[in-house]
Every structure is written in structure tokens, then in C-alpha cells.
Amino acid sequence: MTTEQRDAAGPGTALPEDHLRSGSSVDDLRGAVLAKLAYAVGKTQPDASQRDWFLATALAVRDRIVQGWQNSYRATNAGGTKRVYYMSLEFLIGRLMFDALTNLGLTDAMREALSGLGVDLDTLREVEPDAALGNGGLGRLAACFMESMATLAVPAYGYGIRYENGLFRQVVKDGWQQEYPENWLSFGNPWEFARPEIAYDIGFGGHVETLPTEAGPPRYEWFPSETVEAVAYDTPVVGWRGQHVNTLRLWSARAGDPLRLDAFNQGDHVGAMADRVRAEAISKVLYPSDATPAGQELRLRQEYFFAAASLQDLVRRHLKKYPTLHNLPDKAAIQLNDTHPAIAVVELMRILVDLQTMPWAEAWEITQATFGYTNHTLLPEALETWPVPLMERLLPRHMQIIYLVNALHLDKLRAAGQSDVEVLRSVSIIAEGWGQQRVKMGTLAFIGSHRINGVSALHTDLMRQTVFRDLNALYPDRINNKTNGITFRRWLIEANPALTAILVDVLGPAVLDDPSRLEGLAAHAGDPALQARIRAAKRDNKLALGRIIAARTGVQVDPDALFDIQIKRIHEYKRQHLNLLETVALYNAIRAEPWRDWAPRVKIFAGKAAASYHTAKLIIKLANDVARTINDDPTVRGRLKVVFLPNYNVSLAERIIPAADLSEQISTAGMEASGTGNMKLALNGALTIGTLDGANVEIKERVGDDNIFIFGLTAEQVAERHRTGLSARDTIAASPRLAEVLEAVSSGVFSPDDTGRYKDFVQALSDNDHFLVTADFDAYYAAQRQVDALWRDEAAWWRCSIMNTARVGWFSSDRTIGEYARDIWNVPVAAAE
Ligand code: 26V
């Protein structure tokens, strides 16, 4: 910091001059790590474990973020710049050390600094716990967005929950998934700053009192029966080139009254703790939301807890600077990451109307102008609704507000001439039926927002046609598309340094700042020298993955075989079982004609099943059963191997994706809202085999039909099948190959220890094939044989691979965030360098 800058910042705001904190030479970094080891970790070099070295290194890196953090904060505050608040119940962050080092440009210097101490940076990388505060795509998207918002200098806060236990750790025992708790905080978290002074009271339960006023409508006051405190923990999020630093603020629950002293003093020590345990349960564990219909009360408590804490925080910030909340939409844009934080719409109304005594109509205008809502799934079982009695008990004032919002919304429609009862029913926030009223959170979020977006072009179209059809007809300009993206810093630069080095060499270093420059690679796609380099880099990545596979599963894989990858949550709509049935068909074909020149393949699966999702767990077992049978069969002679890699997480994805040749994106068309793994894999040079679903459609448009393998029913054809019937009997009868595969699985060929294991599973596929696995099977098998043919033509394969990397620059989350900033948030972004 220069003297001028310090003076401009004001008295007392400068950080201490301390080269150990700010210098970035190799010597500075080495000195800083040693100082942290001694004074923050409390260890000497000879006693330091790898974990101690990791903590010392992370703390030294963190010091180098703080200056930028404070500068960013001051600049935003002084300028009165509009802020973005990204509210998400999930942030699937993964590890942060390489993100920080990469974006600060310190990776090489730190590697050298540590090696002088006999410490290996890549070993420390593996020691960092993987922060899995999310289930899958939605949570990872939030993490990519945080990094892109920092990169584009969009002043933003991420708001979420600091779960003590992230997504469960998956252990595969005898082929079955087992879940174990993942306490990622047990050895401390060097990235966060606890802010015990930033704490808000969050109420639950109780009653509402109506207070008459002199003139005009009565006032309402909520008297909660229970109070939980939300305490802030801040993690700085540094953008590319370290210019701008934002805050991820996660809330932890603390009992308002930590101990019931009366009970304690009477000797009931356990009873005295009960309230505390109940309060603090709120931030204990991430809900595996792909699992149970999240009907549990605890989940609703989590949603309100973090929405209310975040709103109090941002309203307090606003009122510190401005005398009124009337200009809130000019200074704050709140994005709802799915409906999980949608109760915030109601909470803001309560703040404006009950606490700030603002007239209802004005409050509603401000609320709508402030909120945007992103939808991430159309699957009916995943659309959130809450029973009215539960809402009424937990949030009585909110339920009143919801009824009034709904009544006014429906009145307006009736006044405008809408009398169709079916339409009114469909656009009502309250669902009737099954003997119980429920609050439809998607409708609430829609009504309470000025913009609603889907996450791929197809998904957004389907939103307009299906779930939000009637709302879209009433408010035709509200729905817009924002195709997802991924941060190239993590998914290219950090995950695949070998490919990155080639790209920088061929296209110049500006490609790191401007992904559209990847396009320049297309001109060289046929160049044998470039192909050889790309291929060698991929081979090294495959060797590295092979070592992980051997260590974790004992299976040896051939780096020259095609690595065929399906990595994502296990779900019937994602159709890992379609892939497994094709694997069995290929196995049968190899055994029938072992003399043929089969293209060697390694099929790699990874992903977690929701703990209560029986069929998904059976699919994992099937993958392991098929793997064991095929890998042990000498007739296959290594030309086909199958691997299920346990405990898929962000860090494992970073190792698998750079080693992929083929990317499996084979969901039932219309069911995968976007997918983002598809983008990561294509960027790293994998060819996609996929359906016309989610963002696959847009990947195909960009890479071109010749560089992707598309197969299967379209979303429209799937909808048609759902209308006309799903019996697969005729399909199976018409496909001897499919019939043979199903018979083998059903009769126990892969489960000799329990021959009936897959009988019901296969039977269900034949009776009511909701996910159209059988309908797409032949087309998928044929597409896979086209993959084999291309793999044999090496020049053609690597040309395609290069074209994929060249043409997917558009899927950078910087582009996505630029679109949100322009079309939804109305905030400027920093120009690309
Ligand atoms: C939730 C549930 C819960 C109940 C059982 C079935 C089920 C199925 C899916 C989900 C996912 C909920 C939201 C979600 O994670 N969506 C994902 O969002 C990603 C980022 O936009 C997107 O790329 C994925 O396609 C989409 O599935």
C-alpha cells in the first residue's frame, strides 16, 4: 500500500507494515509460513505434521488476501455501489488453498518457499479438508459464482449456513454404500474469520398480536416463543489476479440462552442443555436434499434461520448508510438459489411492513424489485412445498403474510378478468388437496421476484411450458434464461496444469483472462504436433488417476485405454443404470467375439446416493457387482474394466476430469436442468456422449455435431411417452441385445451370492420405465460403437478433443455472472483485461 492509498483510506484503516504479512517473494513466503507455524500453530519445524504445515501455509496465504479484502470493502462502501447477495443453502466449495494461490499468482513462489523447508506443496494440497457444504450441482454452481463475482469485481456477499457436518463421506463396503459423518472442521478452518460480534436473534413459534393504530390498518407484532442466535463466520473469496475480494458469510446457530440455569442448579444437567441442543442443531448438518422429501421441520428451521439472519445483516448494513429502505432495490440485489431461501421474500415484507411501518403496496414493490429467483429443477418430487400447519406453528406471522400476498395476487388476476378456476388454482401460492394445504415455495419465489431464471435454454423453455406455464402467461417477461457456467480457474488452471501450459504456449497468456481466445485452438485442431502434446498431457493425467484408482480400489487400469467417465449424484434420471446395461452388453459382445479388435475401455463411475434412496444405492451395488465380474473375467483380457471410485467430491472431480476421454451426460431428456460436469469435462478435452438435455444442447451447438455423440429421445418425445404409456415389454422384445442383458442381470449372473438381488429392479424397468432406459438403450449402444470407431482413428479423435476445448469458452461462469449482472441485478462488472 502506498502512502497516498493509506491516507485516502482514512486514519486507522491501514494494515500494519509487515513484510511477513504482505510480501510475495520466495523468502517472504518462507518467512511467513515459518512465523505462522511458530506463532499461530504453535509448533516447531521438527514437530510439525503435514497438517500443521498446511495450516501455517494457508494462514500465510490468507494474510495476503486480507489487504485486497479491506480495499474491496472500502471501495464498495465509499462508492455506495449496489451489492449482490447470493443466498444459498449450499456452497460446495471444496478445497481453497490452490484457488487462493492461483488467483494471487503465488503458486510457484510458494512451492519453492516450501521446498526449501523440505515440505511439498502438492502433499499439503491433499491434506486440506474438502468443504462439502452442498449436495451437487446447485451447491457447486454457487461456489463457482462466488469466484466469478470476485473476478468480475461485483461487490457480493454469499449467505449460507456453516454446517458442522458437510455431505456424508461415502464408504463402499461389499459394493454397498455406507454413510459416515464428515466433520470438515475438526482440525480447524484456516480460511474463516469468526465474527462473534455479528450475531442476530432469530425467532420461532409463538403468537402474533394485532395492535390498533390511530388511523389506518392495524399493526401486527410477532412474539416468538423461541430465539436462536445466528453468528457470522466470514471467508474471503479472492478473484482472478487477486484484484477484488468478496465475503462468503456463513451462519452458525448458537442458543440464545445457552443454559437453563434453573434446571442446571437443580442438578438436571442434561435437561438444562436440551434447549441448547435443539437450537444448535440448526447448523449441525447439511440436508441431503436429493433424498427424502425434505419434510422435516429442521429443514424449514434452517431455511428461515439463514434467510432471516442474512436479511437482518443486509438491512442493518443498508440502514447504517441510508435513512430509509425505500432505495433498497438500488443498493441491493438478492438472488435466491432455488426456493430454499424463498421465505426471505416474506421476511422482508415483515421487516418493511411490521418493523418499518411501510405501507403494504410500497413494501411489496421494494420486495419484488430486490429479489431474483433461480430455478434448478422441474422434477415434481423436488419442488418444495411446506404444510400450512407446520408454517403456522413455526412462523405464524409469515403465514399470515403469505395468505395476504396470495389473496392480493389472486384478486389482481380476477380484477383483470381471469376467471378460469384451474388457472387460479395453478397460480395460487397455496395448494389444496390430499387433506392438507401446502405452501408452494416456487410460486412464492416467482410472485416475490422481478426476474425468474432457468439454468439452460432448454430448461428455461420447459419452465415456461410446464411448471410455470400459467404464471408465465400472466407475467410473460419475468422468466429468462441464464445458462450455467463453471470457473475456469479451478476447472482448468488448477485441475489441469499440463493442458493449461499448452494453451498458454499456443494461444498466449491472455487466454487465462479471456476464455473466448480458446477458439484460436480450432485452427490447430488437426496439427499432429499439437495433438501429440495434448495427448501426452492427457496420458499423464490418466496415469495419475490410475494411481488413485489402484490405491482406492485395487484395480489396475491401462492409461492407453479410453477413459469413459460418469461422475455425478446417483439418480435414476441421470441413468447410471443405462450406462451399466450398456457395459454388460459390451461385455457380452467381447465374450462372444473375443478375437475382435475391441477398443480398450475403462468405465469409471463415481457419485453419492441419497442415504434413503434405495434404488440409487442398488445402482451403486450393481456397478460394483458388474465391476467385480468383468474385472475378474480372464476372457476380457483387460479390454474392458469397470471402476466405482468411492467418496466422489470436488477434490476427486479435480483429478478425474483432466483424465477423461469420454463424458457421459445421458439423463432422460427434459430432466437434467443443465448439468455443469458436462462443461468441465468438455473443457478438459473429453468428448460428450449425451442426450439432448440441459446444457448438452448448447454444448452441441457450440462444439458442432461432428464433435459430440448425441443419441436418444428428445424432451418432447419423452413427454409424449409419458402421456401414452411406459410399458417396455415391446421395446425389450424388439431388442435381443437388451433382452439378453436384462435377463443376465435379473437372473443373478452378476450377483451369484444373491441371485434375486436385481429381479425387482429389472421387473420395474419392464413394467413402468419412467426414465426410458429401455427406450434409449439401442440408440445408446449404437452411439457407443461410434465412439469406439472414432477412438481407433487417433488423428480424428484428438481433433475432436481439441475442438471441444476450443469451443466451450462460452461456458465460463464469468459469462454467466456477466448476464446476471446485466439482466437481473443491474450492477456493472469489471471489463476483461
Ligand atoms: C432434488 C431432488 C430432491 C427430491 C428427490 C429428487 C430430486 C432430484 C433433484 C434434485 C436437485 C435439486 C436442485 C439441483 O441441485 N439442481 C441441479 O442444479 C444444477 C445447477 O443449476 C444443474 O446443473 C443440475 O442439472 C440440476 O439438477
PDB file of C-alpha atoms and ligand atoms in Angstrom, residues 136-139 141 289-293 338 340 375-377 379 381-382 455 484 571 573-574 671-676, ligand 1:
ATOM      1  CA  GLY A 136     -24.215 -31.459  -6.006  1.00  0.00           C
ATOM      2  CA  GLY A 137     -24.704 -29.162  -8.969  1.00  0.00           C
ATOM      3  CA  LEU A 138     -26.649 -26.418  -7.229  1.00  0.00           C
ATOM      4  CA  GLY A 139     -24.076 -26.038  -4.464  1.00  0.00           C
ATOM      5  CA  LEU A 141     -22.678 -23.572  -9.023  1.00  0.00           C
ATOM      6  CA  SER A 289     -31.869 -32.703  -0.188  1.00  0.00           C
ATOM      7  CA  ASP A 290     -31.769 -35.103  -3.118  1.00  0.00           C
ATOM      8  CA  ALA A 291     -33.065 -37.601  -0.618  1.00  0.00           C
ATOM      9  CA  THR A 292     -36.134 -37.509   1.452  1.00  0.00           C
ATOM     10  CA  PRO A 293     -38.906 -35.107   0.591  1.00  0.00           C
ATOM     11  CA  ASP A 338     -33.633 -22.202  -5.749  1.00  0.00           C
ATOM     12  CA  HIS A 340     -34.644 -22.887  -0.211  1.00  0.00           C
ATOM     13  CA  ASN A 375     -34.991 -22.476 -10.556  1.00  0.00           C
ATOM     14  CA  HIS A 376     -32.760 -25.583 -10.734  1.00  0.00           C
ATOM     15  CA  THR A 377     -35.114 -28.467 -11.316  1.00  0.00           C
ATOM     16  CA  LEU A 379     -38.788 -32.730 -11.212  1.00  0.00           C
ATOM     17  CA  GLU A 381     -40.763 -34.541  -6.372  1.00  0.00           C
ATOM     18  CA  ALA A 382     -38.039 -31.917  -5.944  1.00  0.00           C
ATOM     19  CA  VAL A 455     -30.199 -22.607 -15.937  1.00  0.00           C
ATOM     20  CA  ASN A 484     -24.864 -22.129 -16.164  1.00  0.00           C
ATOM     21  CA  HIS A 571     -30.160 -40.817  -9.581  1.00  0.00           C
ATOM     22  CA  TYR A 573     -32.989 -39.697 -14.084  1.00  0.00           C
ATOM     23  CA  LYS A 574     -29.217 -39.439 -14.602  1.00  0.00           C
ATOM     24  CA  MET A 671     -34.934 -33.943 -16.626  1.00  0.00           C
ATOM     25  CA  GLU A 672     -31.403 -32.522 -16.136  1.00  0.00           C
ATOM     26  CA  ALA A 673     -31.866 -28.787 -15.755  1.00  0.00           C
ATOM     27  CA  SER A 674     -28.380 -28.002 -17.026  1.00  0.00           C
ATOM     28  CA  GLY A 675     -25.508 -30.083 -15.750  1.00  0.00           C
ATOM     29  CA  THR A 676     -22.141 -28.451 -15.174  1.00  0.00           C
TER      30      THR A 676
HETATM   31  C1  26V B   1     -33.521 -32.656  -5.835  1.00  0.00           C
HETATM   32  C2  26V B   1     -34.337 -33.727  -5.574  1.00  0.00           C
HETATM   33  C3  26V B   1     -34.957 -33.840  -4.244  1.00  0.00           C
HETATM   34  C4  26V B   1     -36.042 -34.862  -4.153  1.00  0.00           C
HETATM   35  C5  26V B   1     -35.789 -36.099  -4.949  1.00  0.00           C
HETATM   36  C6  26V B   1     -35.430 -35.840  -6.368  1.00  0.00           C
HETATM   37  C7  26V B   1     -34.530 -34.678  -6.564  1.00  0.00           C
HETATM   38  C8  26V B   1     -33.897 -34.523  -7.769  1.00  0.00           C
HETATM   39  C9  26V B   1     -33.070 -33.458  -7.994  1.00  0.00           C
HETATM   40  C10 26V B   1     -32.890 -32.513  -7.052  1.00  0.00           C
HETATM   41  C11 26V B   1     -31.973 -31.400  -7.364  1.00  0.00           C
HETATM   42  C12 26V B   1     -32.401 -30.091  -6.854  1.00  0.00           C
HETATM   43  C13 26V B   1     -31.677 -28.920  -7.373  1.00  0.00           C
HETATM   44  C14 26V B   1     -30.379 -29.161  -8.077  1.00  0.00           C
HETATM   45  O1  26V B   1     -29.372 -29.490  -7.491  1.00  0.00           O
HETATM   46  N1  26V B   1     -30.391 -28.954  -9.371  1.00  0.00           N
HETATM   47  C15 26V B   1     -29.208 -29.027 -10.204  1.00  0.00           C
HETATM   48  O2  26V B   1     -28.739 -27.694 -10.371  1.00  0.00           O
HETATM   49  C16 26V B   1     -27.584 -27.637 -11.177  1.00  0.00           C
HETATM   50  C17 26V B   1     -27.118 -26.200 -11.186  1.00  0.00           C
HETATM   51  O3  26V B   1     -28.054 -25.392 -11.817  1.00  0.00           O
HETATM   52  C18 26V B   1     -27.882 -28.153 -12.567  1.00  0.00           C
HETATM   53  O4  26V B   1     -26.697 -28.125 -13.325  1.00  0.00           O
HETATM   54  C19 26V B   1     -28.420 -29.583 -12.489  1.00  0.00           C
HETATM   55  O5  26V B   1     -28.804 -30.027 -13.767  1.00  0.00           O
HETATM   56  C20 26V B   1     -29.598 -29.637 -11.548  1.00  0.00           C
HETATM   57  O6  26V B   1     -30.030 -30.975 -11.319  1.00  0.00           O
END
